[in-house]
Amino acid sequence: MRTLAFQMPDRGPGGPGGPRISVGRPSRRAKTLLMTAGVLAVLAMLFVMFAGFWTDWLWYRSVRYTTVFTTTLWTKVGMFAVFGLLMAVAVGLNIWLAHRLRPPLSAMSLEQQSLDRYRMGIAPYKKWVLLGVTALIGLIAGASAAGQWRTWLMWVNGEPFGTRDPQFGKDVSFFAFDLPWYRFLLSFGFAAVVLSLLAAALVHYLYGGLRISTPGARATSQATGHLSVLLGVFVALKAVAYWLDRYGLAVKSGDFKATDNWTGLRYVDANAYLPAKTILFFIAAICAVLFFATLWRRTWQLPVIGFGLMVLSAILIGGLYPAIVQKFQVQPNEQAKEAPYIQKNIDATRDAYDIDDSAVSNYSGQSDASNEELRDAADTTASIRLLDPNVVSPSYQQLQQVRSYYQFPATLDVDRYTTEDGEEQDTVVGLREININGITERNWINDHFKYTHGFGMVAGKGTEVAGTGAPTFVEKDLPPEGDLGDYEPRVYYGEKTTQYSIVGGPQRELDYISGSEEKTYSYRGDSGVSLGNPVNRAAYAVTFNEPQILYSGAIGEGSRILYNRTPKERVEAVAPWLTIDGDPYPAVVDGRIQWIIDAYTTTNQYPYSSRTTLGDTTADSLTDGQRSVIAQQNRVNYIRNSVKATVDAYTGEVKLYQWDTRDPILKTWMKAFPGTVEPREAIDESLMSHLRYPQDLFKVQRELLTRYHVTNANQFYSGSERWQVPDDPTHKGNAVPPYYLSMKMPDQEEQTFSLTTTFNPSGRETLGAFMAVNADARSDDYGTIRILKLPSNTTVSGPQQVQSRFNSDTDIANEINILQRGDSEIEYGNLLTVPLEGGLLYVEPVYVRGAGTNYPLLRKVLVTYGDKTAFENTLDEALNVVFGVEGAEEDTGEEPPPGEEETTPPPSGGGSVQDALNDAQDAFEAGQEALAEQDWEAYGRAQRDLEDALERAAGAEQTGGGGRGDAGGDGAGGDAGGNSESG
C-alpha cells in the first residue's frame, strides 16, 4: 500500500498530468500574528496570577496585617523551594547515577535489542528528559510541602506546655509540635526514596543493568549495589517509623467500650504494641545494615533474608502477639487491666478541654420550701428571658426593618446593657444590615455603589414585652434612638454583608430615608483598598470578574473597594491559625458598633485526650451554615478560647486580644506572627462588659462532660453514670442549644450572666443534671462550670417530658386551639430551666403568628415546677398560679407606674362554652386584622373583647385554667406606632 500510494499521480486543476498544488509555509505576517497572540495569552495568564497575589497583598495592607501575609508567603515559598529542590535532586541524582552505572551494550540480548529504539529515541534529549522529570517531581513535592507551613511554624516556634505525658514523660509540646514535623519529614523521605527507587530501576532496565527474560544474572553488580542502597535507606526509614510509632500510641484513636473516640494507650498497647515496636525498630535497623552490606558482598541473599525476617516479625510480634495478649490477658479481667489507662485518659481529657475544674454537686430536685418562699425566690433567682432570640427575628424584621433593603439575622444575639436605673438588663440585639436582594431596581450601580451599608442596632428587653406581645425596644428606628446613646450607626461590615462595595468616590451612597427625604452619604473611613490607580482597578476587575471596575465613571478620586466584609472571614484571614466561633455578636462599645468574635486554638495531638469532631459537637437545632464553626482542624482533642477578636462595623478594623495567657499554642503562634495579637491588658472596661463565654466551646465541653463528669476509672468503665444532651423539644431533630440567662446557682449569692444547659441520663428522658458556666468576662468567677447532679433514680422531668406535659394538658390544649384558629400558628420559644430552692423551674414563652401578620407575638407563658403547670398571659401570673399564690389585685391606692394601665378582669358572663369560644375567635381575628393595619385603638378593643370571652369560657367550664386576655394594647400601640412612623 505504501508503494502504491507513492505511485499515484498528483491531481491538480489540470487533471492527472496537471500541475501540483503546493502548500506554502505560513507567511511572515501570519507567524508574527501567531507569536503575538501567544505572547499576549501568556501575559494575560501571568496578569491573572499577579492580580490574585496583588489584591491579597493590598487587602492585608489595608487591615494592617501585612506580617501575616509575608510570613505565610515566605514560609510557603521556603517550604516549596527547599523540599521541591530536595526531591528533584534526590530523584535526578539517582537517575543520573543509574545511567552512569549502565553496562556496555556490545553484546546485546534480544531483550535489549527490543529496548534499543527507546534508547535511541531518548538519546538526543537525555538532558531535557532528566530536567523535565525532576522539575515536574520537584514542583509536585514542593506544592505538597508548602501546605505544611503550619507544621513548620509550630515546630520552629513551639512553646512548652509544662505538662508531661504519663507514659513517656515527654512534654506535651513534643506530641503537639515536634511529632507532626518528624512525621512529615519521614513521609517526605519515604516518597523521595520510593520515587528514586522506581526511577533508578527503570533506567537500569532500559540500559541493561536489570534483565527480566535474559538467561544468566538478572542484575549487574553496579545495579545491585545502587538499588540495595536505596532499599537500605527505605528500611532504615522504616526503622525510624517504628520508633516514632511508639510515641504515636499516645495519640492513637480507636474504639473502646468505655468511651467513644478513645485516644491513648490501653493495656495491650503498653504491654504488647510498645515492646513490639521497639523490637521491630532494632530488626529494621539490622535489615538496613544488611542491605548496605551488598556494596561489598554484591549478593541479595542476606538482605532478602533479613527483609523476610522483618516482615514475619511484623506479623507475629506486631499483630499476632498483641491479639493473644488482648484475648487471654485483657478480656478475662478487662476492667482491672484497663483501669490505670482509663484514669490517664480521664485526667488528660479533662485537662485538654479545660473541664478539670468543673464542680459537680448533688441536687435533690425536690423542694421543701413553702409556696410563698418559692414565689419570692423565683423573682430573685433568675431574670427569666421571655424574648427568644431564635424566634423573634421576624418581629424585628416586621417592626424595625423600615425598608425592604434592610435585614436582620435569622437568629439574634443576647447581650447586656445598663438601663436608665443603672441595672443590667439581658437584651436581645440585632443589626439592621444591608440586603441587596430587597432593592427594588437591581443593577451594578445600585448593588455596589448606592446600597452599601446597613444602619443602626435594634435592641429589645429580654425579660419583658409590650402589651401586644411585641418586643419592648430600648433602641429602635431610623435614625437610631434609645438607651444606647450616641454611636456610629452605619454598618459596612456584617454577617449578611457578603458583596463588595465601592465607596468614597464621586457616586454618593444612600444613607437612610427620613420621611420622604433621601439622605445620602460618602464613606469617610480609611478601610478598603484605593482604586485610584489603573493597576489596582485592572487587578480588581480580574479578581471580581467585573470589567466595569476598569472603566466605570462612577469610580474616581477617593474611591475605595470594600470586600471580605463578614466578621468571621476577616478574623480567619488575619489569623489563619485560629478556629473561629460560629456566633459573632454586635455590641455598642465607646460609640462604635463592634463585632465580637471568639476564637480558639486547637490540636489533635494531646496525648491520652479523647478526640471530638467540632462540626458535629457544635451542631444543634439552631445551627445553620452561617452559624457553623470555622475549624482549621475538625477533629481535635485540645481546645482553648485563647483569643477575643473585634471587627469594627464601620471601618472593618480587626483587633486580636490575648485572652488565655497560659495557652502554649497561642504563645507559639504569637512567636510566629509577632505583633498580631494584643495583650489582654489592652481590653478596656467598656469592651470587657460585653465579652461572654462562647457557645461553641460550651457545646464541646458539655458533650465531653456527658462522660467525663465521672472521675473514677471503674465507674467510668461501667458507663452507668453516662448522660446525653437532650433533643430540642421545640425544634425536633438535633440537640437543644445552650441558653444565655442571668441567674444564680445555689452556691451563688447574686445573679450572674450565665450559659446553661441540661442533661438526660443515657437512654432516658428524665433530668440527669443541670449545668451552668459563669459567662460574665468581668467576673473573677468567669469560666467556672457548675453542675447540679440529680439522683440516678430521679423522677424529675426532663425538657422533652415537660414539653409533653404542656402538649397533653387538656386546658392548655383548649386555649392553644383558640389561638390556632384561622391561619394563626403557634411557635414555642426557648424552654428555660432554672434551679429553684432544690427543685427545677421550667419556663417557656409561647408565640402566635396571627392571620395577617407574619411575625410572632408573645401571647402566653408556660411554667412548670414539680407536678404543677400554669399557662397564663404573663410570667407573673403563671408563677402565681404554679405556686398557688394570689396576685396583688386589690386597690392599694397607689397610681400605676407610667406607661401601665390598671386592669381589672370583667365579671364572668353567662352562655355556653362554645358561644364564649366563638366570641373569643372573632375577637382574636379582629385583633389580628387591626394589628396588620396598625390600628391600635381597634386592636385594644379587640383585646378587651378577647379577654371578656375567655373569662366567660372559663366561668362556664367552672375551671381556673383559663387565662386572662392581654390589656394595655394602647401602650404597645404607641411603641409600634413610633416604628411605623419612622418607616
PDB file of N, CA and C in Angstrom, residues 78-152:
ATOM      1  N   GLY A  78       9.517  29.167  51.002  1.00  0.00           N
ATOM      2  CA  GLY A  78      10.684  28.442  51.501  1.00  0.00           C
ATOM      3  C   GLY A  78      10.465  26.943  51.512  1.00  0.00           C
ATOM      4  N   MET A  79       9.301  26.519  52.011  1.00  0.00           N
ATOM      5  CA  MET A  79       8.996  25.082  52.028  1.00  0.00           C
ATOM      6  C   MET A  79       8.936  24.525  50.607  1.00  0.00           C
ATOM      7  N   PHE A  80       8.318  25.284  49.710  1.00  0.00           N
ATOM      8  CA  PHE A  80       8.227  24.843  48.315  1.00  0.00           C
ATOM      9  C   PHE A  80       9.612  24.679  47.704  1.00  0.00           C
ATOM     10  N   ALA A  81      10.451  25.691  47.918  1.00  0.00           N
ATOM     11  CA  ALA A  81      11.777  25.671  47.303  1.00  0.00           C
ATOM     12  C   ALA A  81      12.667  24.574  47.888  1.00  0.00           C
ATOM     13  N   VAL A  82      12.720  24.498  49.207  1.00  0.00           N
ATOM     14  CA  VAL A  82      13.628  23.549  49.851  1.00  0.00           C
ATOM     15  C   VAL A  82      13.236  22.114  49.545  1.00  0.00           C
ATOM     16  N   PHE A  83      11.974  21.782  49.799  1.00  0.00           N
ATOM     17  CA  PHE A  83      11.579  20.386  49.634  1.00  0.00           C
ATOM     18  C   PHE A  83      11.387  20.025  48.167  1.00  0.00           C
ATOM     19  N   GLY A  84      10.971  20.997  47.343  1.00  0.00           N
ATOM     20  CA  GLY A  84      10.929  20.725  45.915  1.00  0.00           C
ATOM     21  C   GLY A  84      12.313  20.455  45.359  1.00  0.00           C
ATOM     22  N   LEU A  85      13.307  21.253  45.800  1.00  0.00           N
ATOM     23  CA  LEU A  85      14.678  21.059  45.340  1.00  0.00           C
ATOM     24  C   LEU A  85      15.249  19.742  45.858  1.00  0.00           C
ATOM     25  N   LEU A  86      14.983  19.431  47.112  1.00  0.00           N
ATOM     26  CA  LEU A  86      15.478  18.170  47.675  1.00  0.00           C
ATOM     27  C   LEU A  86      14.921  16.971  46.905  1.00  0.00           C
ATOM     28  N   MET A  87      13.623  17.002  46.621  1.00  0.00           N
ATOM     29  CA  MET A  87      13.030  15.895  45.880  1.00  0.00           C
ATOM     30  C   MET A  87      13.590  15.810  44.471  1.00  0.00           C
ATOM     31  N   ALA A  88      13.719  16.967  43.812  1.00  0.00           N
ATOM     32  CA  ALA A  88      14.261  16.962  42.452  1.00  0.00           C
ATOM     33  C   ALA A  88      15.696  16.457  42.430  1.00  0.00           C
ATOM     34  N   VAL A  89      16.511  16.898  43.385  1.00  0.00           N
ATOM     35  CA  VAL A  89      17.909  16.463  43.441  1.00  0.00           C
ATOM     36  C   VAL A  89      17.995  14.976  43.734  1.00  0.00           C
ATOM     37  N   ALA A  90      17.165  14.493  44.702  1.00  0.00           N
ATOM     38  CA  ALA A  90      17.218  13.074  45.058  1.00  0.00           C
ATOM     39  C   ALA A  90      16.872  12.196  43.862  1.00  0.00           C
ATOM     40  N   VAL A  91      15.782  12.500  43.180  1.00  0.00           N
ATOM     41  CA  VAL A  91      15.371  11.689  42.039  1.00  0.00           C
ATOM     42  C   VAL A  91      16.330  11.876  40.880  1.00  0.00           C
ATOM     43  N   GLY A  92      16.701  13.127  40.579  1.00  0.00           N
ATOM     44  CA  GLY A  92      17.607  13.383  39.466  1.00  0.00           C
ATOM     45  C   GLY A  92      18.966  12.746  39.665  1.00  0.00           C
ATOM     46  N   LEU A  93      19.494  12.800  40.895  1.00  0.00           N
ATOM     47  CA  LEU A  93      20.799  12.194  41.176  1.00  0.00           C
ATOM     48  C   LEU A  93      20.769  10.693  40.956  1.00  0.00           C
ATOM     49  N   ASN A  94      19.682  10.040  41.364  1.00  0.00           N
ATOM     50  CA  ASN A  94      19.601   8.592  41.192  1.00  0.00           C
ATOM     51  C   ASN A  94      19.404   8.207  39.731  1.00  0.00           C
ATOM     52  N   ILE A  95      18.678   9.036  38.962  1.00  0.00           N
ATOM     53  CA  ILE A  95      18.563   8.780  37.518  1.00  0.00           C
ATOM     54  C   ILE A  95      19.929   8.921  36.856  1.00  0.00           C
ATOM     55  N   TRP A  96      20.640   9.982  37.213  1.00  0.00           N
ATOM     56  CA  TRP A  96      21.969  10.195  36.634  1.00  0.00           C
ATOM     57  C   TRP A  96      22.926   9.062  37.023  1.00  0.00           C
ATOM     58  N   LEU A  97      22.872   8.649  38.280  1.00  0.00           N
ATOM     59  CA  LEU A  97      23.761   7.590  38.738  1.00  0.00           C
ATOM     60  C   LEU A  97      23.434   6.269  38.067  1.00  0.00           C
ATOM     61  N   ALA A  98      22.146   5.963  37.906  1.00  0.00           N
ATOM     62  CA  ALA A  98      21.772   4.725  37.222  1.00  0.00           C
ATOM     63  C   ALA A  98      22.259   4.741  35.775  1.00  0.00           C
ATOM     64  N   HIS A  99      22.177   5.891  35.113  1.00  0.00           N
ATOM     65  CA  HIS A  99      22.670   5.993  33.733  1.00  0.00           C
ATOM     66  C   HIS A  99      24.182   5.843  33.680  1.00  0.00           C
ATOM     67  N   ARG A 100      24.860   6.420  34.660  1.00  0.00           N
ATOM     68  CA  ARG A 100      26.322   6.337  34.682  1.00  0.00           C
ATOM     69  C   ARG A 100      26.804   4.903  34.940  1.00  0.00           C
ATOM     70  N   LEU A 101      26.030   4.138  35.700  1.00  0.00           N
ATOM     71  CA  LEU A 101      26.411   2.760  36.031  1.00  0.00           C
ATOM     72  C   LEU A 101      25.901   1.747  35.004  1.00  0.00           C
ATOM     73  N   ARG A 102      25.441   2.225  33.852  1.00  0.00           N
ATOM     74  CA  ARG A 102      24.907   1.302  32.852  1.00  0.00           C
ATOM     75  C   ARG A 102      26.025   0.408  32.306  1.00  0.00           C
ATOM     76  N   PRO A 103      25.738  -0.833  31.934  1.00  0.00           N
ATOM     77  CA  PRO A 103      26.753  -1.742  31.380  1.00  0.00           C
ATOM     78  C   PRO A 103      27.003  -1.452  29.899  1.00  0.00           C
ATOM     79  N   PRO A 104      28.128  -1.911  29.347  1.00  0.00           N
ATOM     80  CA  PRO A 104      28.358  -1.768  27.890  1.00  0.00           C
ATOM     81  C   PRO A 104      27.356  -2.630  27.130  1.00  0.00           C
ATOM     82  N   LEU A 105      26.967  -2.161  25.956  1.00  0.00           N
ATOM     83  CA  LEU A 105      25.944  -2.843  25.164  1.00  0.00           C
ATOM     84  C   LEU A 105      26.536  -3.538  23.941  1.00  0.00           C
ATOM     85  N   SER A 106      27.807  -3.977  24.021  1.00  0.00           N
ATOM     86  CA  SER A 106      28.449  -4.598  22.854  1.00  0.00           C
ATOM     87  C   SER A 106      27.802  -5.928  22.511  1.00  0.00           C
ATOM     88  N   ALA A 107      27.404  -6.681  23.526  1.00  0.00           N
ATOM     89  CA  ALA A 107      26.764  -7.975  23.267  1.00  0.00           C
ATOM     90  C   ALA A 107      25.338  -7.904  23.768  1.00  0.00           C
ATOM     91  N   MET A 108      24.504  -7.384  22.933  1.00  0.00           N
ATOM     92  CA  MET A 108      23.127  -7.166  23.366  1.00  0.00           C
ATOM     93  C   MET A 108      22.302  -8.429  23.198  1.00  0.00           C
ATOM     94  N   SER A 109      21.427  -8.653  24.175  1.00  0.00           N
ATOM     95  CA  SER A 109      20.489  -9.758  24.104  1.00  0.00           C
ATOM     96  C   SER A 109      19.289  -9.318  23.278  1.00  0.00           C
ATOM     97  N   LEU A 110      18.414 -10.291  22.976  1.00  0.00           N
ATOM     98  CA  LEU A 110      17.200  -9.964  22.253  1.00  0.00           C
ATOM     99  C   LEU A 110      16.348  -8.978  23.048  1.00  0.00           C
ATOM    100  N   GLU A 111      16.345  -9.150  24.404  1.00  0.00           N
ATOM    101  CA  GLU A 111      15.578  -8.231  25.251  1.00  0.00           C
ATOM    102  C   GLU A 111      16.081  -6.812  25.102  1.00  0.00           C
ATOM    103  N   GLN A 112      17.420  -6.653  25.058  1.00  0.00           N
ATOM    104  CA  GLN A 112      17.976  -5.311  24.943  1.00  0.00           C
ATOM    105  C   GLN A 112      17.796  -4.741  23.545  1.00  0.00           C
ATOM    106  N   GLN A 113      17.807  -5.630  22.534  1.00  0.00           N
ATOM    107  CA  GLN A 113      17.564  -5.134  21.185  1.00  0.00           C
ATOM    108  C   GLN A 113      16.168  -4.528  21.052  1.00  0.00           C
ATOM    109  N   SER A 114      15.180  -5.130  21.744  1.00  0.00           N
ATOM    110  CA  SER A 114      13.820  -4.593  21.674  1.00  0.00           C
ATOM    111  C   SER A 114      13.718  -3.242  22.383  1.00  0.00           C
ATOM    112  N   LEU A 115      14.642  -2.964  23.319  1.00  0.00           N
ATOM    113  CA  LEU A 115      14.633  -1.678  24.021  1.00  0.00           C
ATOM    114  C   LEU A 115      15.488  -0.638  23.310  1.00  0.00           C
ATOM    115  N   ASP A 116      16.177  -1.052  22.242  1.00  0.00           N
ATOM    116  CA  ASP A 116      17.118  -0.147  21.588  1.00  0.00           C
ATOM    117  C   ASP A 116      16.428   1.078  21.010  1.00  0.00           C
ATOM    118  N   ARG A 117      15.219   0.894  20.446  1.00  0.00           N
ATOM    119  CA  ARG A 117      14.558   2.045  19.829  1.00  0.00           C
ATOM    120  C   ARG A 117      14.156   3.094  20.871  1.00  0.00           C
ATOM    121  N   TYR A 118      13.862   2.633  22.098  1.00  0.00           N
ATOM    122  CA  TYR A 118      13.551   3.589  23.166  1.00  0.00           C
ATOM    123  C   TYR A 118      14.804   4.368  23.562  1.00  0.00           C
ATOM    124  N   ARG A 119      15.930   3.658  23.654  1.00  0.00           N
ATOM    125  CA  ARG A 119      17.179   4.356  23.985  1.00  0.00           C
ATOM    126  C   ARG A 119      17.562   5.344  22.889  1.00  0.00           C
ATOM    127  N   MET A 120      17.373   4.934  21.645  1.00  0.00           N
ATOM    128  CA  MET A 120      17.717   5.820  20.546  1.00  0.00           C
ATOM    129  C   MET A 120      16.799   7.049  20.515  1.00  0.00           C
ATOM    130  N   GLY A 121      15.520   6.841  20.864  1.00  0.00           N
ATOM    131  CA  GLY A 121      14.599   7.971  20.866  1.00  0.00           C
ATOM    132  C   GLY A 121      14.908   8.972  21.976  1.00  0.00           C
ATOM    133  N   ILE A 122      15.396   8.458  23.090  1.00  0.00           N
ATOM    134  CA  ILE A 122      15.684   9.339  24.224  1.00  0.00           C
ATOM    135  C   ILE A 122      17.047   9.993  24.098  1.00  0.00           C
ATOM    136  N   ALA A 123      17.961   9.331  23.447  1.00  0.00           N
ATOM    137  CA  ALA A 123      19.368   9.753  23.429  1.00  0.00           C
ATOM    138  C   ALA A 123      19.574  11.237  23.121  1.00  0.00           C
ATOM    139  N   PRO A 124      18.939  11.802  22.081  1.00  0.00           N
ATOM    140  CA  PRO A 124      19.211  13.228  21.788  1.00  0.00           C
ATOM    141  C   PRO A 124      18.651  14.184  22.856  1.00  0.00           C
ATOM    142  N   TYR A 125      17.725  13.694  23.678  1.00  0.00           N
ATOM    143  CA  TYR A 125      17.035  14.588  24.619  1.00  0.00           C
ATOM    144  C   TYR A 125      17.260  14.175  26.071  1.00  0.00           C
ATOM    145  N   LYS A 126      18.327  13.433  26.329  1.00  0.00           N
ATOM    146  CA  LYS A 126      18.509  12.886  27.670  1.00  0.00           C
ATOM    147  C   LYS A 126      18.550  13.974  28.736  1.00  0.00           C
ATOM    148  N   LYS A 127      19.275  15.033  28.482  1.00  0.00           N
ATOM    149  CA  LYS A 127      19.375  16.100  29.475  1.00  0.00           C
ATOM    150  C   LYS A 127      18.022  16.766  29.711  1.00  0.00           C
ATOM    151  N   TRP A 128      17.285  16.974  28.597  1.00  0.00           N
ATOM    152  CA  TRP A 128      15.987  17.627  28.741  1.00  0.00           C
ATOM    153  C   TRP A 128      14.981  16.724  29.459  1.00  0.00           C
ATOM    154  N   VAL A 129      15.062  15.420  29.157  1.00  0.00           N
ATOM    155  CA  VAL A 129      14.178  14.482  29.848  1.00  0.00           C
ATOM    156  C   VAL A 129      14.477  14.474  31.341  1.00  0.00           C
ATOM    157  N   LEU A 130      15.791  14.451  31.665  1.00  0.00           N
ATOM    158  CA  LEU A 130      16.181  14.455  33.078  1.00  0.00           C
ATOM    159  C   LEU A 130      15.692  15.720  33.778  1.00  0.00           C
ATOM    160  N   LEU A 131      15.902  16.864  33.140  1.00  0.00           N
ATOM    161  CA  LEU A 131      15.464  18.118  33.742  1.00  0.00           C
ATOM    162  C   LEU A 131      13.941  18.182  33.863  1.00  0.00           C
ATOM    163  N   GLY A 132      13.246  17.720  32.814  1.00  0.00           N
ATOM    164  CA  GLY A 132      11.790  17.776  32.832  1.00  0.00           C
ATOM    165  C   GLY A 132      11.183  16.893  33.915  1.00  0.00           C
ATOM    166  N   VAL A 133      11.696  15.661  34.013  1.00  0.00           N
ATOM    167  CA  VAL A 133      11.158  14.735  35.018  1.00  0.00           C
ATOM    168  C   VAL A 133      11.436  15.244  36.421  1.00  0.00           C
ATOM    169  N   THR A 134      12.669  15.649  36.659  1.00  0.00           N
ATOM    170  CA  THR A 134      12.999  16.117  38.013  1.00  0.00           C
ATOM    171  C   THR A 134      12.260  17.410  38.356  1.00  0.00           C
ATOM    172  N   ALA A 135      12.084  18.300  37.363  1.00  0.00           N
ATOM    173  CA  ALA A 135      11.355  19.548  37.627  1.00  0.00           C
ATOM    174  C   ALA A 135       9.896  19.265  37.974  1.00  0.00           C
ATOM    175  N   LEU A 136       9.268  18.353  37.223  1.00  0.00           N
ATOM    176  CA  LEU A 136       7.869  18.024  37.493  1.00  0.00           C
ATOM    177  C   LEU A 136       7.712  17.415  38.879  1.00  0.00           C
ATOM    178  N   ILE A 137       8.574  16.483  39.212  1.00  0.00           N
ATOM    179  CA  ILE A 137       8.505  15.853  40.532  1.00  0.00           C
ATOM    180  C   ILE A 137       8.778  16.879  41.626  1.00  0.00           C
ATOM    181  N   GLY A 138       9.741  17.765  41.364  1.00  0.00           N
ATOM    182  CA  GLY A 138      10.057  18.788  42.348  1.00  0.00           C
ATOM    183  C   GLY A 138       8.898  19.748  42.581  1.00  0.00           C
ATOM    184  N   LEU A 139       8.207  20.129  41.477  1.00  0.00           N
ATOM    185  CA  LEU A 139       7.058  21.029  41.625  1.00  0.00           C
ATOM    186  C   LEU A 139       5.951  20.383  42.452  1.00  0.00           C
ATOM    187  N   ILE A 140       5.665  19.121  42.181  1.00  0.00           N
ATOM    188  CA  ILE A 140       4.609  18.429  42.923  1.00  0.00           C
ATOM    189  C   ILE A 140       4.992  18.298  44.391  1.00  0.00           C
ATOM    190  N   ALA A 141       6.234  17.901  44.650  1.00  0.00           N
ATOM    191  CA  ALA A 141       6.679  17.746  46.030  1.00  0.00           C
ATOM    192  C   ALA A 141       6.710  19.082  46.754  1.00  0.00           C
ATOM    193  N   GLY A 142       7.160  20.134  46.062  1.00  0.00           N
ATOM    194  CA  GLY A 142       7.206  21.451  46.679  1.00  0.00           C
ATOM    195  C   GLY A 142       5.830  21.969  47.026  1.00  0.00           C
ATOM    196  N   ALA A 143       4.871  21.771  46.101  1.00  0.00           N
ATOM    197  CA  ALA A 143       3.500  22.219  46.376  1.00  0.00           C
ATOM    198  C   ALA A 143       2.908  21.480  47.566  1.00  0.00           C
ATOM    199  N   SER A 144       3.191  20.191  47.664  1.00  0.00           N
ATOM    200  CA  SER A 144       2.703  19.422  48.808  1.00  0.00           C
ATOM    201  C   SER A 144       3.344  19.896  50.105  1.00  0.00           C
ATOM    202  N   ALA A 145       4.639  20.179  50.067  1.00  0.00           N
ATOM    203  CA  ALA A 145       5.338  20.631  51.272  1.00  0.00           C
ATOM    204  C   ALA A 145       4.875  22.015  51.701  1.00  0.00           C
ATOM    205  N   ALA A 146       4.549  22.879  50.737  1.00  0.00           N
ATOM    206  CA  ALA A 146       4.093  24.230  51.090  1.00  0.00           C
ATOM    207  C   ALA A 146       2.825  24.188  51.924  1.00  0.00           C
ATOM    208  N   GLY A 147       2.010  23.160  51.748  1.00  0.00           N
ATOM    209  CA  GLY A 147       0.805  23.030  52.541  1.00  0.00           C
ATOM    210  C   GLY A 147       1.069  22.700  54.002  1.00  0.00           C
ATOM    211  N   GLN A 148       2.329  22.394  54.337  1.00  0.00           N
ATOM    212  CA  GLN A 148       2.698  22.064  55.715  1.00  0.00           C
ATOM    213  C   GLN A 148       3.329  23.259  56.431  1.00  0.00           C
ATOM    214  N   TRP A 149       3.000  24.475  55.982  1.00  0.00           N
ATOM    215  CA  TRP A 149       3.625  25.649  56.578  1.00  0.00           C
ATOM    216  C   TRP A 149       3.261  25.797  58.045  1.00  0.00           C
ATOM    217  N   ARG A 150       2.053  25.413  58.428  1.00  0.00           N
ATOM    218  CA  ARG A 150       1.677  25.485  59.845  1.00  0.00           C
ATOM    219  C   ARG A 150       2.529  24.531  60.678  1.00  0.00           C
ATOM    220  N   THR A 151       2.757  23.325  60.147  1.00  0.00           N
ATOM    221  CA  THR A 151       3.560  22.329  60.871  1.00  0.00           C
ATOM    222  C   THR A 151       4.966  22.854  61.125  1.00  0.00           C
ATOM    223  N   TRP A 152       5.546  23.492  60.120  1.00  0.00           N
ATOM    224  CA  TRP A 152       6.896  24.048  60.274  1.00  0.00           C
ATOM    225  C   TRP A 152       6.924  25.166  61.312  1.00  0.00           C
TER     226      TRP A 152
END
